[in-house]
Coordinates of C-alpha atoms in Angstrom, one line a residue:
X22 CA 0.3 0.3 0.2
X23 CA 1.2 3.2 -0.9
X24 CA 2.1 5.4 2.4
X25 CA -0.1 8.4 1.4
X26 CA -2.8 5.6 1.3
X27 CA -1.8 4.7 5.2
X28 CA -2.0 8.4 6.0
X29 CA -5.1 8.9 4.9
X30 CA -6.8 5.6 6.4
X31 CA -5.1 6.7 9.7
X32 CA -6.4 9.8 9.8
X33 CA -9.8 9.1 9.0
X34 CA -10.2 6.3 11.7
X35 CA -8.6 8.1 14.1
X36 CA -10.6 11.2 13.2
X37 CA -13.9 9.3 13.2
X38 CA -13.0 7.1 16.1
X39 CA -12.2 9.9 18.3
X40 CA -14.8 12.2 17.6
X41 CA -17.5 10.7 20.0
X42 CA -15.0 11.1 22.9
X43 CA -14.1 14.8 22.0
X44 CA -18.2 15.3 21.7
X45 CA -17.9 14.5 25.4
X46 CA -14.9 16.3 26.2
X47 CA -16.3 19.7 24.4
X48 CA -19.7 19.2 26.8
X49 CA -17.9 18.8 29.7
X50 CA -15.8 21.5 29.4
X51 CA -18.6 23.9 28.5
X52 CA -17.3 24.3 25.0
X53 CA -21.1 24.7 23.4
X54 CA -22.2 26.7 20.5
X55 CA -25.3 28.6 21.3
X56 CA -28.0 29.7 18.6
X57 CA -28.3 33.4 17.8
X58 CA -30.1 35.7 15.3
X59 CA -26.6 34.5 12.6
X60 CA -26.6 31.2 12.7
X61 CA -28.7 28.5 11.4
X62 CA -28.8 25.9 14.0
X63 CA -31.7 26.0 17.0
X64 CA -30.2 24.3 20.2
X65 CA -26.8 23.8 21.5
X66 CA -24.1 22.0 19.8
X67 CA -21.0 21.0 21.0
X68 CA -18.0 22.3 19.6
X69 CA -14.2 22.1 19.5
X70 CA -14.5 19.0 17.5
X71 CA -11.4 19.8 15.5
X72 CA -9.5 18.2 18.4
X73 CA -10.7 15.4 16.3
X74 CA -9.5 16.4 13.2
X75 CA -5.7 16.9 15.0
X76 CA -5.7 13.8 16.3
X77 CA -6.3 12.3 13.4
X78 CA -3.7 14.2 11.5
X79 CA -0.7 13.9 13.5
X80 CA -1.1 10.5 14.3
X81 CA -1.4 9.7 10.4
X82 CA 2.2 11.6 10.1
X83 CA 3.9 10.1 12.9
X84 CA 2.6 6.6 11.7
X85 CA 4.0 7.3 7.8
X86 CA 6.6 9.6 7.8
X87 CA 10.1 10.8 8.9
X88 CA 9.6 13.6 11.3
X89 CA 11.8 16.2 9.6
X90 CA 12.6 19.5 10.8
X91 CA 10.5 21.2 8.5
X92 CA 7.9 18.7 9.9
X93 CA 8.0 19.2 13.5
X94 CA 7.5 23.1 12.7
X95 CA 4.4 22.2 11.2
X96 CA 3.3 20.2 13.8
X97 CA 4.3 22.9 16.5
X98 CA 2.5 25.5 14.7
X99 CA -0.7 23.5 14.2
X100 CA -0.4 22.4 18.2
X101 CA -0.2 26.5 18.1
X102 CA -3.3 27.0 16.2
X103 CA -4.9 24.3 17.3
X104 CA -4.2 25.9 21.2
X105 CA -5.6 29.0 20.0
X106 CA -8.8 27.4 18.3
X107 CA -9.3 25.5 22.0
X108 CA -9.3 28.9 23.9
X109 CA -11.5 30.8 21.5
X110 CA -14.3 27.9 21.4
X111 CA -14.4 27.8 24.9
X112 CA -13.8 32.0 26.1
X113 CA -14.3 33.7 22.8
X114 CA -11.1 35.4 22.1
X115 CA -11.6 39.0 21.0
X116 CA -10.7 39.5 16.4
X117 CA -6.8 41.0 18.0
X118 CA -5.8 38.5 20.4
X119 CA -6.8 35.8 17.6
X120 CA -4.9 37.6 15.2
X121 CA -2.1 37.7 17.0
X122 CA -1.8 34.2 17.9
X123 CA -2.3 33.5 14.4
X124 CA 0.6 35.3 13.8
X125 CA 2.7 33.3 16.0
X126 CA 1.9 29.9 14.7
X127 CA 2.7 31.3 11.3
X128 CA 6.2 32.7 12.8
X129 CA 7.0 29.3 13.9
X130 CA 6.5 27.7 10.6
X131 CA 9.1 30.9 9.5
X132 CA 11.8 29.2 12.7
X133 CA 11.6 26.1 10.9
X134 CA 12.1 27.4 7.7
X135 CA 8.6 26.7 6.3
X136 CA 8.4 29.8 4.3
X137 CA 7.4 31.7 0.7
X138 CA 10.9 32.2 -1.3
X139 CA 10.1 32.8 -4.3
X140 CA 6.4 33.0 -6.7
X141 CA 5.7 32.4 -9.9
X142 CA 5.9 34.6 -13.0
X143 CA 3.6 33.3 -15.4
X144 CA 5.7 35.3 -18.2
X145 CA 9.1 34.5 -16.8
X146 CA 11.3 33.3 -14.6
X147 CA 10.7 32.7 -10.4
X148 CA 10.5 36.1 -8.7
X149 CA 12.5 35.9 -5.5
X150 CA 10.8 38.0 -2.7
X151 CA 13.9 37.8 -0.6
X152 CA 13.0 41.0 2.2
X153 CA 9.4 40.2 1.9
X154 CA 9.8 36.1 2.6
X155 CA 8.6 36.8 6.5
X156 CA 5.6 39.2 5.8
X157 CA 4.1 37.1 2.6
X158 CA 4.1 33.9 4.5
X159 CA 2.6 35.3 7.8
X160 CA -0.3 37.2 5.7
X161 CA -0.5 34.0 3.6
X162 CA -0.6 32.1 6.3
X163 CA -2.6 33.9 8.5
X164 CA -5.2 34.6 5.5
X165 CA -6.1 31.2 4.6
X166 CA -6.6 30.4 8.3
X167 CA -9.1 32.9 8.8
X168 CA -10.9 31.9 5.2
X169 CA -11.9 28.4 6.3
X170 CA -13.0 29.7 9.5
X171 CA -15.2 32.3 7.7
X172 CA -16.6 29.9 5.3
X173 CA -17.8 27.2 8.6
X174 CA -21.5 28.2 9.0
X175 CA -23.0 25.5 7.7
X176 CA -23.1 21.6 8.7
X177 CA -20.3 19.7 7.2
X178 CA -19.4 22.7 5.1
X179 CA -15.5 23.8 5.7
X180 CA -14.8 19.9 6.2
X181 CA -16.3 19.0 3.1
X182 CA -14.6 22.0 1.6
X183 CA -11.1 21.5 3.2
X184 CA -10.9 17.9 1.9
X185 CA -12.2 18.5 -1.7
X186 CA -8.7 21.0 -1.5
X187 CA -6.9 18.8 0.0
X188 CA -7.5 15.7 -2.5
X189 CA -6.6 18.7 -5.1
X190 CA -3.3 19.7 -3.6
X191 CA -2.4 15.6 -3.5
X192 CA -3.3 15.0 -7.2
X193 CA -1.0 17.7 -7.6
X194 CA 1.4 16.7 -5.3
X195 CA 1.5 13.0 -7.0
X196 CA 1.7 14.3 -10.9
X197 CA 5.1 16.1 -9.5
X198 CA 6.6 13.3 -7.3
X199 CA 6.5 15.3 -4.1
X200 CA 5.6 12.7 -1.4
X201 CA 6.0 14.8 1.5
X202 CA 3.3 16.7 0.3
X203 CA 1.4 14.0 -1.1
X204 CA 1.4 12.4 2.6
X205 CA 0.5 15.3 3.8
X206 CA -2.6 16.4 2.3
X207 CA -3.7 12.6 2.3
X208 CA -3.8 12.5 6.1
X209 CA -5.6 16.0 6.2
X210 CA -8.0 14.7 3.5
X211 CA -8.7 11.5 5.7
X212 CA -9.1 13.7 9.3
X213 CA -11.6 16.1 7.8
X214 CA -13.2 13.2 6.1
X215 CA -13.4 11.1 9.5
X216 CA -15.1 13.8 11.3
X217 CA -17.4 15.0 8.4
X218 CA -19.3 11.8 9.0
X219 CA -20.5 13.3 12.1
X220 CA -20.8 16.4 11.6
X221 CA -22.7 16.2 7.9
X222 CA -26.0 17.8 8.5
X223 CA -27.8 17.2 11.1
X224 CA -24.6 18.0 13.0
X225 CA -24.0 15.9 16.0
X226 CA -20.7 18.4 16.7
X227 CA -19.3 21.7 15.5
X228 CA -15.4 21.6 14.4
X229 CA -15.1 24.7 16.0
X230 CA -12.5 27.5 15.7
X231 CA -10.5 24.6 16.5
X232 CA -11.2 22.6 14.3
X233 CA -11.2 25.7 11.1
X234 CA -8.4 27.4 12.3
X235 CA -6.0 24.4 12.0
X236 CA -7.6 22.9 8.8
X237 CA -7.1 26.6 7.6
X238 CA -3.6 26.7 8.6
X239 CA -2.4 23.3 7.5
X240 CA -3.9 24.1 4.0
X241 CA -1.6 27.4 4.0
X242 CA 1.6 25.7 5.4
X243 CA 1.6 22.5 3.3
X244 CA 0.9 24.7 -0.1
X245 CA 4.6 26.7 1.0
X246 CA 5.8 23.7 1.5
X247 CA 4.9 22.6 -2.0
X248 CA 6.5 25.7 -3.3
X249 CA 10.1 24.8 -1.9
X250 CA 9.9 21.9 -4.2
X251 CA 8.5 23.9 -7.6
X252 CA 7.7 27.7 -7.8
X253 CA 6.0 26.4 -11.2
X254 CA 3.7 23.9 -10.3
X255 CA 2.0 23.5 -7.1
X256 CA 2.5 27.0 -6.7
X257 CA 0.1 28.9 -4.3
X258 CA -2.3 29.5 -7.4
X259 CA -3.1 25.5 -7.2
X260 CA -4.4 25.8 -3.1
X261 CA -5.9 29.6 -4.3
X262 CA -8.0 28.3 -6.9
X263 CA -9.0 24.8 -5.2
X264 CA -10.3 26.9 -2.3
X265 CA -11.7 29.4 -4.4
X266 CA -14.8 29.1 -2.7
X267 CA -14.0 30.3 0.4
X268 CA -11.6 32.9 -0.9
X269 CA -14.1 34.8 -2.6
X270 CA -16.6 34.8 -0.1
X271 CA -14.4 36.3 2.5
X272 CA -13.2 38.6 -0.4
X273 CA -17.2 39.4 -1.2
X274 CA -17.7 39.7 2.8
X275 CA -14.8 42.3 3.1
X276 CA -16.3 44.3 0.4
X277 CA -19.5 44.2 1.3
X278 CA -18.8 45.3 5.0
X279 CA -16.5 48.2 3.6
X280 CA -19.2 49.3 1.1
X281 CA -22.1 49.3 3.8
X282 CA -20.2 51.3 6.6
X283 CA -19.5 47.6 8.8
X284 CA -16.2 46.9 10.5
X285 CA -14.8 44.2 8.3
X286 CA -14.7 41.5 11.2
X287 CA -17.8 42.2 12.3
X288 CA -19.9 39.1 11.2
X289 CA -23.0 39.6 9.4
X290 CA -25.4 36.8 7.3
X291 CA -24.4 38.0 3.6
X292 CA -22.0 34.8 3.1
X293 CA -23.1 32.9 0.3
X294 CA -24.4 30.0 2.2
X295 CA -26.9 32.3 3.9
X296 CA -27.7 33.5 0.5
X297 CA -28.5 29.9 -0.7
X298 CA -30.8 29.3 2.0
X299 CA -32.4 32.7 1.9
X300 CA -33.0 31.2 -2.4
X301 CA -34.7 28.3 -0.3
X302 CA -32.6 25.5 -0.2
X303 CA -32.3 23.0 2.4
X304 CA -28.6 23.1 4.5
X305 CA -27.9 19.7 2.7
X306 CA -28.6 21.1 -1.0
X307 CA -26.5 24.1 -0.1
X308 CA -24.0 22.3 1.3
X309 CA -24.0 19.7 -1.8
X310 CA -24.4 22.8 -4.1
X311 CA -21.1 24.5 -2.8
X312 CA -19.2 20.9 -2.6
X313 CA -19.8 20.5 -6.2
X314 CA -18.4 24.4 -6.9
X315 CA -15.6 23.4 -4.4
X316 CA -15.1 20.0 -6.7
X317 CA -15.3 22.3 -10.3
X318 CA -12.3 24.3 -8.6
X319 CA -10.3 21.4 -7.9
X320 CA -10.5 20.3 -11.1
X321 CA -9.8 23.6 -12.8
X322 CA -6.6 24.0 -10.5
X323 CA -5.4 20.3 -11.5
X324 CA -6.1 21.6 -15.3
X325 CA -3.3 24.8 -14.4
X326 CA -0.6 22.2 -13.4
X327 CA -1.3 20.8 -17.2
X328 CA -1.6 23.5 -19.8
X329 CA 0.5 26.7 -20.8
X330 CA 0.8 29.8 -19.4
X331 CA -2.1 31.4 -21.8
X332 CA -5.0 28.5 -21.1
X333 CA -3.5 29.0 -17.7
X334 CA -4.6 32.6 -17.5
X335 CA -7.7 32.1 -19.8
X336 CA -8.8 29.9 -17.2
X337 CA -8.6 31.9 -14.0
X338 CA -10.0 34.9 -15.7
X339 CA -13.1 33.1 -16.9
X340 CA -13.5 31.5 -12.9
X341 CA -13.0 34.9 -11.7
X342 CA -15.4 36.1 -13.9
X343 CA -18.1 33.1 -13.0
X344 CA -17.4 34.1 -9.5
X345 CA -18.4 37.4 -10.0
X346 CA -21.4 37.2 -11.9
X347 CA -22.7 34.2 -9.7
X348 CA -22.2 36.9 -6.7
X349 CA -24.1 39.5 -8.3
X350 CA -26.8 37.1 -9.1
X351 CA -27.0 35.5 -5.9
X352 CA -26.6 38.9 -3.9
X353 CA -23.6 38.5 -2.1
X354 CA -22.0 41.7 -2.6
X355 CA -25.7 43.5 -1.3
X356 CA -26.0 44.5 2.4
X357 CA -30.2 43.9 2.3
X358 CA -32.2 45.0 5.2
X359 CA -31.9 41.0 6.7
X360 CA -28.0 41.5 6.9
X361 CA -28.3 45.0 8.5
X362 CA -30.2 43.9 11.1
X363 CA -27.8 40.8 12.6

């Protein structure tokens, strides 16, 4: 059996079987997600389920690969972001404190030499970023961490989208024989999928910030490890397109809040999943539709590694155009009364 299959299977089994134990722990710790005007669930649900994802991922990595200097940094940084998530799920940290925790976790990667050192230049040689390496790495890690965190609004949504993005990066890594990246993304996909079986509608447990920030952080970190191997293939474009749905949803949220004069970090009910529910879709239908969109974006990301620069640029432009048209039609850029009232 290929090593990445071992990683996937171990992560899937550990996450699946440890989730009920984590659920009981969350209840005892008082980590419950109470319903409010912005949320769609009607009764308190245990959160902090990301602990099961963490267990699955870490045990899979330990069971399937040599722990190098970079992998040690990845696991340590993942533990830091996990602790920030656990505290937030129990105590509700302020946005500033949470951001500081995310920056600290990103700095751990940098200290272990996991950093963005170059960017892909589609029209020529690689662009070395030199002094911008540290701020770019922090921006990338914090940005992707919050992107997955923000899409965690419906049962099974963040876990499913993260699984699809992980499998996308896994397939590209296998194309390029980047075995370290392949094993890590296989472990991440397995852990998210194992947890998803308890988290799909109707959810028995939420992953909370513990899980959504951990998944976003890991996807960001593993993508950087891919760029260390090749700036032209698993470059940051692949995870950007693979995670296109939450990235665009976050971008539209920032634009929407700025245009309506709301604080950018203040939650609202204008996200894509809220709009789909307003259009009459059930939770399951909305989540499944977003899985399909994520799957199409994943296939597009894989296609980017197989075509020339011109076709790749055409694919990106078409995707962005489709996203903007779709966003306007669904109304995620509008600040309606229903959004303003919450």
